[in-house]
Coordinates of C-alpha atoms in Angstrom, one line a residue:
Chain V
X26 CA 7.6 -17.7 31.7
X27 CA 5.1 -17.0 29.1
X28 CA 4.3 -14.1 26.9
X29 CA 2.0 -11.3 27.2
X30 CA 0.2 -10.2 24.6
X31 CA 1.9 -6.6 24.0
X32 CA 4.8 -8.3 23.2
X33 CA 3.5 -9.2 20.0
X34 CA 2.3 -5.6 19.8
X35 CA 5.8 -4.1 20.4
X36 CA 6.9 -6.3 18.2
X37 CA 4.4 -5.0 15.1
X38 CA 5.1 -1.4 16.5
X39 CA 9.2 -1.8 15.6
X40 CA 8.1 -3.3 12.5
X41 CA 6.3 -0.9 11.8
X42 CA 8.7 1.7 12.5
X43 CA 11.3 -0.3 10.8
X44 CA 9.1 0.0 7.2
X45 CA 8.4 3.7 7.9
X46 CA 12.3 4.9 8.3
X47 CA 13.1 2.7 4.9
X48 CA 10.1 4.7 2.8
X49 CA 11.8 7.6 4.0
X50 CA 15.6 6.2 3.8
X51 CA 15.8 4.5 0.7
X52 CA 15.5 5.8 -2.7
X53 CA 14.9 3.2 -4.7
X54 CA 11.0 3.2 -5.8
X55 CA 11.0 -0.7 -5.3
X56 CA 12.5 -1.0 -2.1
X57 CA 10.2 1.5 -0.7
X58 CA 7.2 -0.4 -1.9
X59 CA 8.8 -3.6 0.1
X60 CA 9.2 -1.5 2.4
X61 CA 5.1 -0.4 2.5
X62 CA 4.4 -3.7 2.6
X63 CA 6.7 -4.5 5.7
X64 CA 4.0 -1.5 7.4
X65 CA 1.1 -3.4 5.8
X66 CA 1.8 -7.1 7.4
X67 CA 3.1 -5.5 10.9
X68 CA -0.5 -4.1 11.0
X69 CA -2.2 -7.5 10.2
X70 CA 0.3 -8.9 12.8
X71 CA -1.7 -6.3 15.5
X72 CA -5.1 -7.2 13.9
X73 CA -4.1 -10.9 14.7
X74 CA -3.0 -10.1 17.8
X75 CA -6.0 -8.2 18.7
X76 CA -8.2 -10.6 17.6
X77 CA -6.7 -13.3 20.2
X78 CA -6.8 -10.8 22.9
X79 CA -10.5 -10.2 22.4
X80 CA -11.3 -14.0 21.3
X81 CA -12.7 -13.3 18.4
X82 CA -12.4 -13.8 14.4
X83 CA -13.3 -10.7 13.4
X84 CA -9.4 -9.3 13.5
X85 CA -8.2 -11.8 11.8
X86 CA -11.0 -11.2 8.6
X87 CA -10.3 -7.7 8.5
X88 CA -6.6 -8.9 8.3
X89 CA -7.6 -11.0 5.4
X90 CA -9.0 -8.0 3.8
X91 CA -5.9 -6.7 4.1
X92 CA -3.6 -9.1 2.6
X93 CA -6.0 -9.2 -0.5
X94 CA -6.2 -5.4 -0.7
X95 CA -2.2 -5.5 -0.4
X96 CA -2.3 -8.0 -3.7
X97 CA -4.0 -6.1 -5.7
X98 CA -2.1 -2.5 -4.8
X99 CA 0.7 -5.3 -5.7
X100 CA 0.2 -5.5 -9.1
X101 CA -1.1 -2.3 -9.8
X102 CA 2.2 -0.4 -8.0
X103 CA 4.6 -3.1 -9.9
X104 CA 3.1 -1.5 -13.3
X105 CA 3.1 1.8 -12.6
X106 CA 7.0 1.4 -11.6
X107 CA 7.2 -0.5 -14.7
X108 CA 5.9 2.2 -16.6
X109 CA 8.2 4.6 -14.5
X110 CA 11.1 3.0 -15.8
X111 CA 10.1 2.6 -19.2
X112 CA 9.8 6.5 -18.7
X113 CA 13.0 8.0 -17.2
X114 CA 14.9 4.5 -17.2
X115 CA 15.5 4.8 -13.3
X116 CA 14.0 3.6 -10.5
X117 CA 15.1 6.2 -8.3
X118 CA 12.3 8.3 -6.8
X119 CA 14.4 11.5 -6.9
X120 CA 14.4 11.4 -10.3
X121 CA 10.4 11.4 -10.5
X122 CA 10.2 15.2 -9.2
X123 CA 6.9 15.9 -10.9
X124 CA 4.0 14.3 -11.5
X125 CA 4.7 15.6 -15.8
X126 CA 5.1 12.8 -18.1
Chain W
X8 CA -2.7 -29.4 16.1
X9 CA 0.6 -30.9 16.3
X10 CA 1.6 -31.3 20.2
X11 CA 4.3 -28.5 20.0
X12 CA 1.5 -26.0 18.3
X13 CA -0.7 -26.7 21.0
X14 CA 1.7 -26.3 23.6
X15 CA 2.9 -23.3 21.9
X16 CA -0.2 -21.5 21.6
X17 CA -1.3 -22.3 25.4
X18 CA 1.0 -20.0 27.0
X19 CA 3.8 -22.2 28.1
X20 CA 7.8 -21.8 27.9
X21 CA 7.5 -23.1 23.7
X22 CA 5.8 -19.8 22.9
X23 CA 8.3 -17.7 25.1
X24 CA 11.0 -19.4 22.9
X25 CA 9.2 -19.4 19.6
X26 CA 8.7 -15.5 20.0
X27 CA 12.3 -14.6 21.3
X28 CA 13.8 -16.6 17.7
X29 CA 11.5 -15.6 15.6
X30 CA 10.9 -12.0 16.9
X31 CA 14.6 -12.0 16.4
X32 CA 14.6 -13.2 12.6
X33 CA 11.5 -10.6 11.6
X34 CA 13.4 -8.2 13.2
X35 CA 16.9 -8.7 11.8
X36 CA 15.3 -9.4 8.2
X37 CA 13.2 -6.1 8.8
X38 CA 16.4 -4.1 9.6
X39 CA 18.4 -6.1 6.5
X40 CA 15.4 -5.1 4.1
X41 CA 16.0 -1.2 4.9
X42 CA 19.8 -1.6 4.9
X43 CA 20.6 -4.1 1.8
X44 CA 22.0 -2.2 -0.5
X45 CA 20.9 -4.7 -3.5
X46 CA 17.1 -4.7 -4.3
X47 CA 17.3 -8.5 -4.7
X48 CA 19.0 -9.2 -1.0
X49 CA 16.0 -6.5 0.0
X50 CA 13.6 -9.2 -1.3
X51 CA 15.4 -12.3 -0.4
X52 CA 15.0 -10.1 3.4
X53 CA 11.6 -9.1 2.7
X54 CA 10.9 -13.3 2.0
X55 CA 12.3 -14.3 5.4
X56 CA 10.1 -11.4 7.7
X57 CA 7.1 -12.9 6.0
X58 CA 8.2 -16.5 7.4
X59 CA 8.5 -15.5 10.6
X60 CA 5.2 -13.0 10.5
X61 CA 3.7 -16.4 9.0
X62 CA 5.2 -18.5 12.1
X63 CA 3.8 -16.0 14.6
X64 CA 0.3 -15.9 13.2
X65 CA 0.4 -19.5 13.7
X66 CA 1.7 -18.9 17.3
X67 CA -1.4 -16.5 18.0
X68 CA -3.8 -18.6 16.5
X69 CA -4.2 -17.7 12.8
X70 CA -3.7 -20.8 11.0
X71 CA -5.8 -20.4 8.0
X72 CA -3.6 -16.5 8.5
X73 CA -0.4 -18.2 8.5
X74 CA -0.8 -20.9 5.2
X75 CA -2.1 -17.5 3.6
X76 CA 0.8 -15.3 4.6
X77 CA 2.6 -18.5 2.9
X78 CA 0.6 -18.6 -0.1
X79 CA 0.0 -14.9 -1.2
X80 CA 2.9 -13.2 0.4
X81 CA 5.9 -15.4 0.0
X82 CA 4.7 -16.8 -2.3
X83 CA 2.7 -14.8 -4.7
X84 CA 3.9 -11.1 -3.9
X85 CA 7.7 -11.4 -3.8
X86 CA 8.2 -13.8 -7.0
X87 CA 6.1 -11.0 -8.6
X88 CA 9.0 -8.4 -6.8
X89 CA 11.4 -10.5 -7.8
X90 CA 10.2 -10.4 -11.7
X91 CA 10.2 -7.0 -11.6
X92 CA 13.2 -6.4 -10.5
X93 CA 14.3 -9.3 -13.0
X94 CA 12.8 -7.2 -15.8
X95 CA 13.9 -3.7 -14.8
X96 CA 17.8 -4.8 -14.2
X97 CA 19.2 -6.6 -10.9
X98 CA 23.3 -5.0 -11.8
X99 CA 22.4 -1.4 -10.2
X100 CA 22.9 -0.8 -6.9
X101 CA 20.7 1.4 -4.9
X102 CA 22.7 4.2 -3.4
X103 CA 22.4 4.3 0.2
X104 CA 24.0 8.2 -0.2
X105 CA 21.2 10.5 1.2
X106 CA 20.5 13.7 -1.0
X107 CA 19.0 15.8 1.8
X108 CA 21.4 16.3 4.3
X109 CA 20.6 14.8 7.7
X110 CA 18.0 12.5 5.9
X111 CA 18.7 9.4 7.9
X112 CA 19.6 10.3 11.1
X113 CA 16.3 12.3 10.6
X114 CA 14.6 9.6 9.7
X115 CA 15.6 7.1 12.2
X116 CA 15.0 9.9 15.2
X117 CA 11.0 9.8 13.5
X118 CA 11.3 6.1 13.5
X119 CA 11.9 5.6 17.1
X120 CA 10.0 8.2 18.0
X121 CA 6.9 6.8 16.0
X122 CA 7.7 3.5 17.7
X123 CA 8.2 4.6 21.2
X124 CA 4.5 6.4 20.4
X125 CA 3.2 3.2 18.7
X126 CA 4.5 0.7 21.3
X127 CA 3.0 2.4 24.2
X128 CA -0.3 3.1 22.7
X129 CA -1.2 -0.2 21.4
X130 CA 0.8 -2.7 23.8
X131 CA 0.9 -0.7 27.2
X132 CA -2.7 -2.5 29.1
X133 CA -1.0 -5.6 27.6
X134 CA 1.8 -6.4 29.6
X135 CA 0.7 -7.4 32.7
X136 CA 0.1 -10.9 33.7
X137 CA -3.1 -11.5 32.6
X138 CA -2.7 -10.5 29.2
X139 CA -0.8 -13.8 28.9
X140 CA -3.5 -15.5 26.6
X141 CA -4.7 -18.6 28.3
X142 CA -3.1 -18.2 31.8
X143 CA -4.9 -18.4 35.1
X144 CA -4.5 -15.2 35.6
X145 CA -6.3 -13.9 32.5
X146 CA -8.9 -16.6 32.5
X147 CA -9.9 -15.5 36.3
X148 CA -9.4 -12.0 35.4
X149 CA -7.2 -11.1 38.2
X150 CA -3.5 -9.8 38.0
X151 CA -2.6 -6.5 36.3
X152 CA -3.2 -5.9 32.3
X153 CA -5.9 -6.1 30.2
X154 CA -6.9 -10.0 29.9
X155 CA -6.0 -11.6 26.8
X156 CA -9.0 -14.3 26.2
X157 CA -7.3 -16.5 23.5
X158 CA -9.2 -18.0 20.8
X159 CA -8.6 -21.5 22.1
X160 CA -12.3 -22.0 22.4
X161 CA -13.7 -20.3 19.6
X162 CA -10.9 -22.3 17.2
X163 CA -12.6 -25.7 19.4
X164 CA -15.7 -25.0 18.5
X165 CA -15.9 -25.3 14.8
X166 CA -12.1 -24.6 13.7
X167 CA -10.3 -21.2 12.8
X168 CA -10.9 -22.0 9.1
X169 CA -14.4 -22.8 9.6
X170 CA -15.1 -19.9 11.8
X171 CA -13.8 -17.7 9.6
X172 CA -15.4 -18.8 6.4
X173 CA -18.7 -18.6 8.2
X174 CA -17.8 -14.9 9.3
X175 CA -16.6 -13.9 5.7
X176 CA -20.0 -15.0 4.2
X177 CA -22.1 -13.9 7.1
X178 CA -21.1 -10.7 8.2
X179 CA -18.8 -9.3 5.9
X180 CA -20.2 -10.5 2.7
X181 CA -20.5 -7.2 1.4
X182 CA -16.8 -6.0 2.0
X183 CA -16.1 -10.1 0.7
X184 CA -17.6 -9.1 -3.3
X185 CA -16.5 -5.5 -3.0
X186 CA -12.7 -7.6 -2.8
X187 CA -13.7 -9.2 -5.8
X188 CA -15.0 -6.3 -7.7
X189 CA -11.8 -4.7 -6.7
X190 CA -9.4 -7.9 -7.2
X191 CA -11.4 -7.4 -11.4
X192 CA -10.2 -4.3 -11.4
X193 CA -6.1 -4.4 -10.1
X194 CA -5.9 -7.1 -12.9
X195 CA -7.4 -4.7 -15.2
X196 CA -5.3 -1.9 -14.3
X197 CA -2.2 -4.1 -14.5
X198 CA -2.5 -5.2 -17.6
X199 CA -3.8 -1.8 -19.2
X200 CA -0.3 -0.2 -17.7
X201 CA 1.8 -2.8 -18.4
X202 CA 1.1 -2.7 -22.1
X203 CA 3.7 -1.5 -24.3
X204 CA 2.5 1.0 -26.6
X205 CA 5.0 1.1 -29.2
X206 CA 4.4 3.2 -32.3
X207 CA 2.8 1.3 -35.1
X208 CA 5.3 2.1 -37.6
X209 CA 8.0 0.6 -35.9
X210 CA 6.1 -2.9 -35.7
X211 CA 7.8 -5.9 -37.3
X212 CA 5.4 -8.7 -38.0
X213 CA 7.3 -12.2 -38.8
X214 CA 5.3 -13.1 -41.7
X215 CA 4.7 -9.4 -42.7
X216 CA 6.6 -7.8 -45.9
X217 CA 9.3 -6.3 -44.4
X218 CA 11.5 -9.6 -44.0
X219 CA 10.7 -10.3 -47.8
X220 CA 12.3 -7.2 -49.4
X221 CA 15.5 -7.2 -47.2
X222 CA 16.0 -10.8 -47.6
X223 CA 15.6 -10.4 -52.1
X224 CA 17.8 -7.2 -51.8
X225 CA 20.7 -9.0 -49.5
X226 CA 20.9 -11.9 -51.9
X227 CA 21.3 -9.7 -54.7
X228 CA 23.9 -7.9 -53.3
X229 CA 26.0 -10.4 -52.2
X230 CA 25.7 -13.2 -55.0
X231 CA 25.2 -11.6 -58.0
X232 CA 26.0 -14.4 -60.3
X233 CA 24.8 -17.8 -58.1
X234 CA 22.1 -19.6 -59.6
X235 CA 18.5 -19.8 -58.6
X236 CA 19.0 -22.8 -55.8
X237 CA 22.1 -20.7 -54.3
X238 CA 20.1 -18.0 -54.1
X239 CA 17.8 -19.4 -52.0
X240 CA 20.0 -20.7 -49.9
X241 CA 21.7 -17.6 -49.2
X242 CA 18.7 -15.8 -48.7
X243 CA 17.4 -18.6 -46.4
X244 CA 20.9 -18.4 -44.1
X245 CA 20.8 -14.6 -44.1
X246 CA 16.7 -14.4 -42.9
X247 CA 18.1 -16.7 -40.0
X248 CA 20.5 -14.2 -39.6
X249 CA 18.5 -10.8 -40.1
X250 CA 16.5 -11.9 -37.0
X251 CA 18.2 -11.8 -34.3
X252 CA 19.4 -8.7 -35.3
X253 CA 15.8 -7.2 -36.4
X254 CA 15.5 -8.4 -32.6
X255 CA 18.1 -6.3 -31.1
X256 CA 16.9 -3.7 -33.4
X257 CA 13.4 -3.6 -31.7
X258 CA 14.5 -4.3 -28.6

């Protein structure tokens, strides 16, 4: 009665999955970011994982790395969309057909 | 450790439990973040599948991990979701309508797909008996599966946050100030977009001398013959009122 390790690995894979079919479901911009970062912490949940399996740290630094990177494409991404709506008053990504200001 | 961590994170029936509930809630919140049709529930979703990813790094031996998922991620990066969305309008309602046709069932043949591929790349050596971390089993290195060798020692030895710390200014101390250099430069970026370039023509200063020459005209108009103490009075109501609506104006 006890858990083996790919369970947490299955779990981070649906996760995963999960973030991938809302980037390509939804159509809000800002739910599809959420949505990235759902992808972003099911792949630090692997990198921890990984790290136990191999009893060492080093998984869980380079997950570190990755919850800092994922702040600061954060803030940057929030502006942009801020600056998206500012532009065509929509956060809809089907309205932002072209890259054309 | 508390004694329920410990137990938890040495194999026994409390991490079996722990990772059947909160499995359950990361998934159910994932599947409620791609199916809430407000952007707000999306976040209040998105807040809960961090908890529970925060709970399980503690379950695999993450602390410092977990308090940081805490901090940065439900903390930090959803109130900064939520002002956004705040800012941009919460009434809307995201349509769930696809505009190619077939877009979802498309999308969630990929998903399973990408997660059948996924699951059995990264967890199939992992589910045999010895890849449950800290059994007898993995620690003797017989029964099937990869073994999982736990970080129970190495977080006995000097502490998860200690080993970690000496790791991120030992070996990686390089990638540690390129993260800063980069951390400079997302706050630059953010702030360079998020300013509002407005045309300068259209800027309305409080004390500049725009509010002067509305407010002598208005009094003029509307109290021709009031004395010089009236006057001022009316002019001093009406600037209290021009400004809220110099507000909307701008706005």
């Amino acid at each position: 009665m006890s858990v083996p390790a790919g369970y947490y690995l299955i779990l981070a894979a649906a996760l995963f999955s999960i973030g991938a079919v809302g980037v390509l479901i939804r159509r809000s911009v800002i739910v599809m970011f959420m949505c990235v970062e759902l992808m972003l912490n099911s792949v630090n949940l692997t990198l921890v994982t990984f790290a136990r399996i191999n009893a060492s740290l080093d998984g869980q630094v380079l997950a570190f790395f990755v919850i800092v990177v994922a702040a600061a494409e954060v803030t940057v991404g929030l502006a942009l969309i801020v600056n998206l709506f500012r532009l065509r008053a929509s956060t809809d990504a089907d309205q932002v057909g072209a890259l054309r200001a | 450790m508390t004694p329920v961590l410990a137990q938890a994170t040495e194999g026994g029936a409390a991490e079996l439990w722990t990772f059947i509930i909160v499995g359950a809630v990361a998934l159910g919140s994932a599947f409620g973040l791609i199916l809430m049709r407000n952007a707000v529930h999306a976040a209040l979703m998105l807040v809960l599948n961090f908890l529970a990813i925060a709970v399980l790094y503690a379950v695999l031996q993450a602390q410092f991990l977990a308090v940081i998922q805490l901090i940065v991620y439900a903390g930090a990066i959803v109130v900064l979701f939520l002002f956004v969305l705040m800012l941009l309008g919460v009434s809307r309602e995201d349509s769930l309508t696809a505009r190619v046709p077939g877009q979802k069932t498309m999308a969630s043949v990929l998903g399973v797909l990408l997660f059948v591929s996924l699951a059995a790349a990264t967890a199939g050596p992992f589910l045999g008996d010895a890849s449950v971390c800290g059994s007898e089993e993995a620690l003797t290195g017989t029964g099937d599966g990869v073994p999982c060798l736990g970080l129970a020692a190495v977080n006995a030895a000097e502490g998860n946050l200690r080993g970690l710390g000496f790791l991120l200014f030992t070996d990686y101390v390089w990638a540690f100030e390129v993260t800063a250099v980069l951390l400079v430069i997302a706050a630059i970026g953010a702030i360079v977009l998020g300013r509002r370039q407005e045309d300068p023509s259209e800027l309305v200063e409080p004390g500049s001398t725009v509010l002067p020459a509305r407010r002598g005209s208005g009094s003029a108009a509307t109290e021709p013959g009031a004395g010089p103490t009236d006057a001022d009075e009316g002019a001093a109501t009406e600037t209290s009122e021009a400004t809220p609506s110099e507000g909307e104006e701008r706005t």
